[in-house]
Short mmCIF file of C-alpha atoms in Angstrom, two decimals:
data_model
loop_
_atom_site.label_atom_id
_atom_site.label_comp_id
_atom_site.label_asym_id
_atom_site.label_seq_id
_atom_site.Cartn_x
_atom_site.Cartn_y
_atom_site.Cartn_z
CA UNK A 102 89.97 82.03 123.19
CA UNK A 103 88.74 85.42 123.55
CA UNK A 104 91.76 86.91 123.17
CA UNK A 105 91.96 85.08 119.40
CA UNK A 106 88.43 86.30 118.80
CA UNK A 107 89.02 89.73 119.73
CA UNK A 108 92.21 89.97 117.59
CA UNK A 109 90.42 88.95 115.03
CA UNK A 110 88.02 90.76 115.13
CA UNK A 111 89.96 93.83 115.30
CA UNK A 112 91.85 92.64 112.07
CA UNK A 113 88.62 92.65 110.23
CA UNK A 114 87.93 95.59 111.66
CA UNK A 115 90.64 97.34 110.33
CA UNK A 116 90.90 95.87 106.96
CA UNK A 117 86.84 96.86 106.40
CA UNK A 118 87.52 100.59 107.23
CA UNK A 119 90.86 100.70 105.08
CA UNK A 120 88.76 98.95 102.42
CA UNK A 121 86.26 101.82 102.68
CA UNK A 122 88.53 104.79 101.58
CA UNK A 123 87.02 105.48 98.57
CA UNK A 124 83.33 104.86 99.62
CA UNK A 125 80.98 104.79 96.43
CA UNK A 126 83.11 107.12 94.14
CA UNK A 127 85.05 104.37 92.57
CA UNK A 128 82.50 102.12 91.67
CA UNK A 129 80.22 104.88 90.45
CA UNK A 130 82.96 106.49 88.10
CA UNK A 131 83.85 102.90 86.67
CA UNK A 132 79.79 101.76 86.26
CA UNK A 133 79.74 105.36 84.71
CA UNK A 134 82.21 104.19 81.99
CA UNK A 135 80.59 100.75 81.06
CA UNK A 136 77.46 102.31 80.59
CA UNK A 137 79.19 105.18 78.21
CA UNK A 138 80.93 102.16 76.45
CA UNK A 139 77.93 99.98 76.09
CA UNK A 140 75.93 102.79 74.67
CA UNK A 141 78.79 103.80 72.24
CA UNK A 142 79.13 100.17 70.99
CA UNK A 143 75.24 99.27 70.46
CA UNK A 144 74.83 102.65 68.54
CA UNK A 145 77.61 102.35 66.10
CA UNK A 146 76.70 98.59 65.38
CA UNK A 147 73.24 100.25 64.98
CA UNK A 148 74.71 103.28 62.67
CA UNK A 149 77.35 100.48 60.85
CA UNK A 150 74.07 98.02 59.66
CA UNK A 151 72.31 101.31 58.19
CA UNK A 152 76.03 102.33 55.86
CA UNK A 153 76.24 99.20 55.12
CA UNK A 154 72.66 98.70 53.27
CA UNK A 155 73.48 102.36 51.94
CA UNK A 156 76.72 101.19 50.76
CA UNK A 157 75.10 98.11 48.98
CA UNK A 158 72.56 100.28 47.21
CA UNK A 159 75.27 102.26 45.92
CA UNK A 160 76.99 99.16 44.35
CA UNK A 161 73.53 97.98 42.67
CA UNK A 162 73.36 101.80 41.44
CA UNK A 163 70.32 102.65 43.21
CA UNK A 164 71.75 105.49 44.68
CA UNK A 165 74.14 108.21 42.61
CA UNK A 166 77.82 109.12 44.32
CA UNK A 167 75.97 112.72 45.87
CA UNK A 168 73.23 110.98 47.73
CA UNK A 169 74.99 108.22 49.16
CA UNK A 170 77.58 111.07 50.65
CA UNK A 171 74.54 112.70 51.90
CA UNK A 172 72.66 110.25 53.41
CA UNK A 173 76.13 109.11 55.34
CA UNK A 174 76.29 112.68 56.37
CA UNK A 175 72.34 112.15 57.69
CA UNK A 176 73.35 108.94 59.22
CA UNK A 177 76.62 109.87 61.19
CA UNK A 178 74.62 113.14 62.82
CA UNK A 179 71.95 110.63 63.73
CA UNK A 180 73.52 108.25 66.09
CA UNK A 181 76.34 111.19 67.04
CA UNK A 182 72.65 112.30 68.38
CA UNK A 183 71.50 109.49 69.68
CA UNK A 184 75.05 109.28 71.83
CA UNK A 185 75.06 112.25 73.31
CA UNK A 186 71.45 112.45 74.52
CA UNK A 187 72.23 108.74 75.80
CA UNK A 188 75.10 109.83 77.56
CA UNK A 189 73.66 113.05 79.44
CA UNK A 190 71.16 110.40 80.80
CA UNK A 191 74.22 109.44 82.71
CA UNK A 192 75.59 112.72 83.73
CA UNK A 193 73.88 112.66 86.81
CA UNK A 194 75.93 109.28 87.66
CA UNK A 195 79.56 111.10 86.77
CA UNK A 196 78.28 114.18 88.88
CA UNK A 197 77.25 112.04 91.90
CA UNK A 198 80.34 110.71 92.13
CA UNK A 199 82.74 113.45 91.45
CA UNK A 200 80.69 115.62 94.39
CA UNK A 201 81.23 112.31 96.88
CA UNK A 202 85.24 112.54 96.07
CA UNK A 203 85.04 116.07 96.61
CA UNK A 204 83.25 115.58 99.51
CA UNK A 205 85.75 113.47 100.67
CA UNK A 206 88.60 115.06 99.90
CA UNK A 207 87.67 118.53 101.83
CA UNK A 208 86.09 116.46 104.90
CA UNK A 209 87.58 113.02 105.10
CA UNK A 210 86.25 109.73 105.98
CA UNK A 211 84.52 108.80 108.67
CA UNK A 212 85.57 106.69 112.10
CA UNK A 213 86.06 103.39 111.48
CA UNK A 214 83.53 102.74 114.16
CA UNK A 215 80.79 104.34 112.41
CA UNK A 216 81.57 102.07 109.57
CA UNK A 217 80.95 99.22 111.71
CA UNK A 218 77.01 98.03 110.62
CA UNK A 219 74.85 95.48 109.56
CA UNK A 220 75.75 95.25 105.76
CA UNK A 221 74.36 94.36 102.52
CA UNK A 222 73.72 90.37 102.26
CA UNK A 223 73.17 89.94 105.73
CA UNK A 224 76.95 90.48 106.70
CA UNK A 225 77.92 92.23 109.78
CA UNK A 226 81.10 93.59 107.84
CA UNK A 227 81.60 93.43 103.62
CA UNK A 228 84.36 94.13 101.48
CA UNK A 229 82.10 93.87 98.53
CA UNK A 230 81.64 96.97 96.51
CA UNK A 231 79.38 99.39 98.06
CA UNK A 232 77.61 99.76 94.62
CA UNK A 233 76.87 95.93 93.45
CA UNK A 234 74.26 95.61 91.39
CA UNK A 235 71.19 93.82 93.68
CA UNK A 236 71.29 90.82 91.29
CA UNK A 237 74.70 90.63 92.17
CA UNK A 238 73.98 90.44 95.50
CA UNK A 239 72.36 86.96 95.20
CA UNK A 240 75.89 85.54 95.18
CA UNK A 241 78.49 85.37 97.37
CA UNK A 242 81.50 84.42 99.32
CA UNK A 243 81.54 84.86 102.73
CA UNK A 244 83.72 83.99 106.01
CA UNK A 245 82.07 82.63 109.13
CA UNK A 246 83.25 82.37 112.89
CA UNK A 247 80.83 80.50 114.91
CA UNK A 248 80.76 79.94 118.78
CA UNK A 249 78.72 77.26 120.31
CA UNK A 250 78.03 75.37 123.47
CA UNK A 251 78.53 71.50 122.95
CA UNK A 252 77.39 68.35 125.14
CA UNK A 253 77.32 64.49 124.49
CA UNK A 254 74.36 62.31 124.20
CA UNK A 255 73.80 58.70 124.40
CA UNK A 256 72.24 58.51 120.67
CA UNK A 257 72.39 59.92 117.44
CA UNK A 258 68.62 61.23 117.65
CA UNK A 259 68.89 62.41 121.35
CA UNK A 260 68.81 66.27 121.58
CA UNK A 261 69.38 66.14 125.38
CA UNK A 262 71.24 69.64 125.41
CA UNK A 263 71.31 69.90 129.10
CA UNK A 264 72.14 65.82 129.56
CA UNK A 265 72.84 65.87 133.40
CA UNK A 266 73.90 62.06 132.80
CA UNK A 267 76.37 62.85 130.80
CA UNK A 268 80.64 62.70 131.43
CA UNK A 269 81.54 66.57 130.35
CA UNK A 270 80.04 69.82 131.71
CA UNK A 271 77.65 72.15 129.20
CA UNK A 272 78.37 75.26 129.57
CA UNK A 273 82.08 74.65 129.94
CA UNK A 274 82.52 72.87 126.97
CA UNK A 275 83.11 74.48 123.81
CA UNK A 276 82.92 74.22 120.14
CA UNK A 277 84.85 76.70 117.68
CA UNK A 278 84.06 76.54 113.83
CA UNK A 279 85.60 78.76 110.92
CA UNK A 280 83.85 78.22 107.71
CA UNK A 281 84.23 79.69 104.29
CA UNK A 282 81.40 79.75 102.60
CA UNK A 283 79.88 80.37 98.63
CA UNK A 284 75.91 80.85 98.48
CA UNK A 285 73.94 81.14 95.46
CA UNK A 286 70.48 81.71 94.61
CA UNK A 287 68.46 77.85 94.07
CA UNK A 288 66.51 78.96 90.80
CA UNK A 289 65.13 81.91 89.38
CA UNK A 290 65.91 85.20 90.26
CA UNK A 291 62.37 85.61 92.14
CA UNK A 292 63.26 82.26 94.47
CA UNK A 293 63.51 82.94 98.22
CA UNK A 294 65.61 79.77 98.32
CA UNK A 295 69.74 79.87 98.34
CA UNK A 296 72.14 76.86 98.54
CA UNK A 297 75.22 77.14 100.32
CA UNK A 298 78.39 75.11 100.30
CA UNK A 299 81.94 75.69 102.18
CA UNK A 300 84.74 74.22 103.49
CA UNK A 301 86.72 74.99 107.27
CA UNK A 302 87.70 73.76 110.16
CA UNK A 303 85.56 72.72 113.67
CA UNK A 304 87.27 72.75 117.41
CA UNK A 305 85.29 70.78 119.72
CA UNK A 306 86.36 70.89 123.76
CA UNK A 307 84.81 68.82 125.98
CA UNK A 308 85.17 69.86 129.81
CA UNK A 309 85.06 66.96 131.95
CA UNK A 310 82.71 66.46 135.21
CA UNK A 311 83.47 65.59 138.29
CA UNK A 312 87.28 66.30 138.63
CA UNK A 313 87.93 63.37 135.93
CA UNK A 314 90.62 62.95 133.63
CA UNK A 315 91.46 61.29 130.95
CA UNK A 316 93.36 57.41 131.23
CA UNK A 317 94.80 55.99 127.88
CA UNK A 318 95.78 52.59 127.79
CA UNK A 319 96.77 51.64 124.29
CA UNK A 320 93.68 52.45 122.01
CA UNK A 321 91.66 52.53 125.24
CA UNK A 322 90.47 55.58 127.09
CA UNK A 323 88.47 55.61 130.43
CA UNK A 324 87.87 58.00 133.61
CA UNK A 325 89.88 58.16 136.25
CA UNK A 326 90.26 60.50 139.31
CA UNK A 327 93.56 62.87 139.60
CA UNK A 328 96.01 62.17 141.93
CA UNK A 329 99.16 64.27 141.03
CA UNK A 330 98.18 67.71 142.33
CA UNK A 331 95.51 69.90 142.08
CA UNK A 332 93.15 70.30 139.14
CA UNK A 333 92.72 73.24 137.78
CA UNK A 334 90.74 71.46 134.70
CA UNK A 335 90.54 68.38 132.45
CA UNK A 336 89.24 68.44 128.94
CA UNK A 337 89.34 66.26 125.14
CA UNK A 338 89.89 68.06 122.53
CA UNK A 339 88.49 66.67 118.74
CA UNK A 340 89.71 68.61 115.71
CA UNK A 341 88.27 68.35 112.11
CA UNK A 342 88.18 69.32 108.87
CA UNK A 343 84.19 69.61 107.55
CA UNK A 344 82.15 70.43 104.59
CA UNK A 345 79.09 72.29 105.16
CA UNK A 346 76.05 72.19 102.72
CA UNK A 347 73.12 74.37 103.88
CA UNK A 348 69.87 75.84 102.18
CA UNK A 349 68.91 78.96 103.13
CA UNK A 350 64.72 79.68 103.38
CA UNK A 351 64.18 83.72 102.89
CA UNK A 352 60.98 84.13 105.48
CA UNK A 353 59.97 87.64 104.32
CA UNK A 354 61.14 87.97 100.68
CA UNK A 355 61.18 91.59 99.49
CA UNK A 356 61.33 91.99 95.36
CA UNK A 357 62.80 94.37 92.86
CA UNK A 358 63.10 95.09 89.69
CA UNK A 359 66.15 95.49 87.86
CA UNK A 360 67.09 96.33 84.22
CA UNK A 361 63.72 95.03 83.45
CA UNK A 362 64.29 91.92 85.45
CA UNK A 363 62.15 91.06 88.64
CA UNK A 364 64.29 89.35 91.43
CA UNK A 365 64.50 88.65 94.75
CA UNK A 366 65.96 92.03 96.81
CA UNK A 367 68.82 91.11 98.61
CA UNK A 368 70.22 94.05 99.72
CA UNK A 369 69.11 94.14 103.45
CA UNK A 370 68.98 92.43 106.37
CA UNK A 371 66.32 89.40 106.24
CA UNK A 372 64.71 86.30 108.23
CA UNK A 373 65.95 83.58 107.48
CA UNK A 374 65.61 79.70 108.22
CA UNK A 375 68.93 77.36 107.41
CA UNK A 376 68.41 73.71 107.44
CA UNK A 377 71.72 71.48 106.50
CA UNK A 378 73.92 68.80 106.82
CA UNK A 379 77.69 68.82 107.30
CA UNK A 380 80.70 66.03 106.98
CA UNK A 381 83.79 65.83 109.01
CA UNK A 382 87.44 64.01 108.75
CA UNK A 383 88.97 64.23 112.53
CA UNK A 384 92.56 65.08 112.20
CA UNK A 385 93.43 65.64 115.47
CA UNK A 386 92.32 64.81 119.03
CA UNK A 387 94.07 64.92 122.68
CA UNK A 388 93.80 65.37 126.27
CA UNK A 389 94.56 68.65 128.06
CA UNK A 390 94.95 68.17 131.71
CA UNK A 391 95.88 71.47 133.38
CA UNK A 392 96.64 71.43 137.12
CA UNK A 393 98.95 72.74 140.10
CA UNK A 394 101.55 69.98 141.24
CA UNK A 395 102.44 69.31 145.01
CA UNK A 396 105.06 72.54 145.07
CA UNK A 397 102.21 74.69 143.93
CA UNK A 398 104.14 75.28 140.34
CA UNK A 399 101.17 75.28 137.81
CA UNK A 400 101.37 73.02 134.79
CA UNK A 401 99.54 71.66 131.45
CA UNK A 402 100.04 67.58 130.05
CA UNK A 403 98.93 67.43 126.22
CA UNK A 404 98.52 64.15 124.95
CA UNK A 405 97.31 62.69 121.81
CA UNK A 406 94.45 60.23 121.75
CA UNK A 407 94.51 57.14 119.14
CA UNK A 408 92.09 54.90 118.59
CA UNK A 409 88.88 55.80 120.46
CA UNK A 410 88.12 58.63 118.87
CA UNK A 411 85.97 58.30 115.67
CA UNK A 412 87.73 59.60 112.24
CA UNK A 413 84.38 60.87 110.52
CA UNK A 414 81.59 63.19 111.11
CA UNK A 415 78.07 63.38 110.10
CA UNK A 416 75.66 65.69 111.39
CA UNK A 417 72.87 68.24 110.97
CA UNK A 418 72.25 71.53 111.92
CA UNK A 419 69.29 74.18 111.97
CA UNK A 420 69.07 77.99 112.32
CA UNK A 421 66.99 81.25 112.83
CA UNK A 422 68.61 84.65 111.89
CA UNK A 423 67.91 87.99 111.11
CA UNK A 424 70.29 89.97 109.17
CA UNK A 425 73.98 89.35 110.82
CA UNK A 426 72.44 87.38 113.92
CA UNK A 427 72.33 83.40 113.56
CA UNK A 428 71.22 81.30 116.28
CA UNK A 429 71.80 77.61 115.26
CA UNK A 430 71.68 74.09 116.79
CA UNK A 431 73.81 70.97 115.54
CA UNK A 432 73.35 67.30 116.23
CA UNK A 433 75.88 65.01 115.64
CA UNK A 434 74.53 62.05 113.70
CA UNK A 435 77.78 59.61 114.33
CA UNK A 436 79.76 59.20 117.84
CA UNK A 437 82.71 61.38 118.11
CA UNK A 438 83.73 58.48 120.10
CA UNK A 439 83.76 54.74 119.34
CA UNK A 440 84.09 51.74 121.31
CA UNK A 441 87.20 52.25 122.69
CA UNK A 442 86.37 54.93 124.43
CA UNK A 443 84.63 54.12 127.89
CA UNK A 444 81.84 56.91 128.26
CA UNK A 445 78.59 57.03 128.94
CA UNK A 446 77.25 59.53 126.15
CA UNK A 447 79.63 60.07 122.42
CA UNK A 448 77.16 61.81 120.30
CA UNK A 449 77.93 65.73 120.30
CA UNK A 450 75.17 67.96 120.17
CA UNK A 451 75.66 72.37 120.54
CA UNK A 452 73.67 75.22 120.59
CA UNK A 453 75.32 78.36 119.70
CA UNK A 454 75.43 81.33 117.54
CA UNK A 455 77.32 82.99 114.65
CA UNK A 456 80.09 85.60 115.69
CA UNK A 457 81.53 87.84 112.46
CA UNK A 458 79.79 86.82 109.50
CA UNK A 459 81.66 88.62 106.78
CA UNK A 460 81.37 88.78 102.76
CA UNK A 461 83.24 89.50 99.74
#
């Protein structure tokens, strides 16, 4: 497992300092050009309504064929005014931007490492434009990798976490979940409250105590001590595909104002409380029985489980972060195993915390 986490990390890693080539200087030149275009198009509507009404007088002979040519003459230099002092509002935009690819040009970029940060929107990496707008920021998609330690209880409301009692060892027994995730503001733009939604995929390996393994006998599973070698370790594996729905509590909004609009500043790190639910179809679950056979060779049995294992999840989960950090807890609200399975706790419960939190 930690090999797959660091290689993926490393892949992000790479792909977030090749995304970063052109640092600000892209987005700054194109924003330059909607702006230019915008202004262009709302002053000649502007400039079009005022020839028009001249152009009307002239038909209702209010106005002789020399004074109408005059007063288009008038109106043209007007707006051609208007334009450019518009537009050298802006210069300092174009020239910000050409000095930063100049800049980069001559010097180069920077390490990849030193690109490594806590991001906008709370991401630890983003391959968002460095430039969004902040009320763009109250949207987006992100990817989440999330690492937590898992036990079973004997009841759906039970938040035993360190269950002595119970079949499978915490601390040894691991849940993996990859999530992809869209959050958007609940409300107006000065809410502190977002609503998230997502879709992935949730690992959950459960270590067994006490030198068990796993027996299957038809739809029935049960403990039973090894006898064909030395264990090396015995564990049930329960794989599923879940929807996450989460609402996100902003503890210490910050505001701004932007284009005359007050909002919610999103830009930076922030506390924040999560408090959701999440659903679950199982798609997969087996035994994994590693252990070293009588001739000392070393070897691994894989076998499916059918039958005791429960097909859907329910559950809730709660967490604390700040910025990229996210410390959660999940409780299982249905057994992961049903009565077919002869154990003495089947509700899942896991503390843990978010690993690479990234957004686009």
């Amino acid at each position: 497992m930690k090999t797959k986490l660091t290689l993926i990390a490393a892949l992000f890693a790479f792909c977030y300092g090749h995304s970063q080539d052109k640092k600000y200087t892209d987005v700054q030149i194109r924003n330059y050009s909607k702006k230019i275009d915008s202004i262009i198009v709302s002053e000649k509507g502007k400039m079009n309504i005022e020839l028009d009404a001249l152009e009307k007088n002239f038909k209702e002979n209010k106005i002789s064929s020399e004074e109408k040519q005059s007063r288009r003459l008038e109106i043209a230099q007007k707006y051609e005014d208007i334009i450019n002092g518009k537009v050298e509002e802006q210069k300092n935009t174009l020239e910000a931007a050409t000095k930063e690819l100049v800049k980069n040009s001559v010097m180069g970029k920077s390490s990849i490492f030193e690109e490594l940060k806590f991001s906008q929107n709370n991401a630890l990496l983003s391959f968002r434009d460095p430039k969004k707008t902040k009320k763009e920021l109250l949207e987006s998609v992100d990817i989440n990798f999330s690492l937590g330690f898992t036990n079973l209880t004997k009841s759906a409301g039970s938040m035993a976490l360190f269950n002595k009692d119970s079949d499978v060892l915490f601390g040894k027994s691991t849940s993996l979940t990859f999530e992809v995730r869209y959050t958007n503001q609940l409300g107006s733009l000065t809410s502190p409250i977002f609503y998230r939604i997502g879709l992935g995929g949730r690992s959950d390996g459960y270590r067994l105590a006490n030198s068990k393994v796993i027996t299957q006998t038809g739809s029935q599973i049960s403990l039973s001590d090894f006898s064909l070698g030395t264990l090396r370790g015995s564990s049930i594996s329960n794989n599923y595909v879940i929807v996450p729905v989460d609402f996100v509590f902003v503890m210490n909004p910050k505001y701004t104002v932007e284009n005359g609009e007050k909002m919610l500043d999103n830009s930076k790190g922030n506390f924040r409380l999560t408090a959701g639910v999440y659903g679950g179809v199982r798609y997969l679950s087996q035994s994994i029985v590693q252990f070293e056979n009588f001739n000392g060779n070393r070897s691994a049995n894989r076998e499916n489980i059918n039958g005791s294992a429960n097909n859907f999840l329910f559950g809730g989960k709660l967490s604390l972060g700040y910025g990229a950090l996210n410390v959660f807890i999940k409780k299982d609200f249905t057994a992961a195993f049903n009565d077919n399975a002869q154990l003495s706790n089947k509700y899942g419960i896991q503390i843990g915390l978010e690993l690479l939190y990234v957004n686009f």
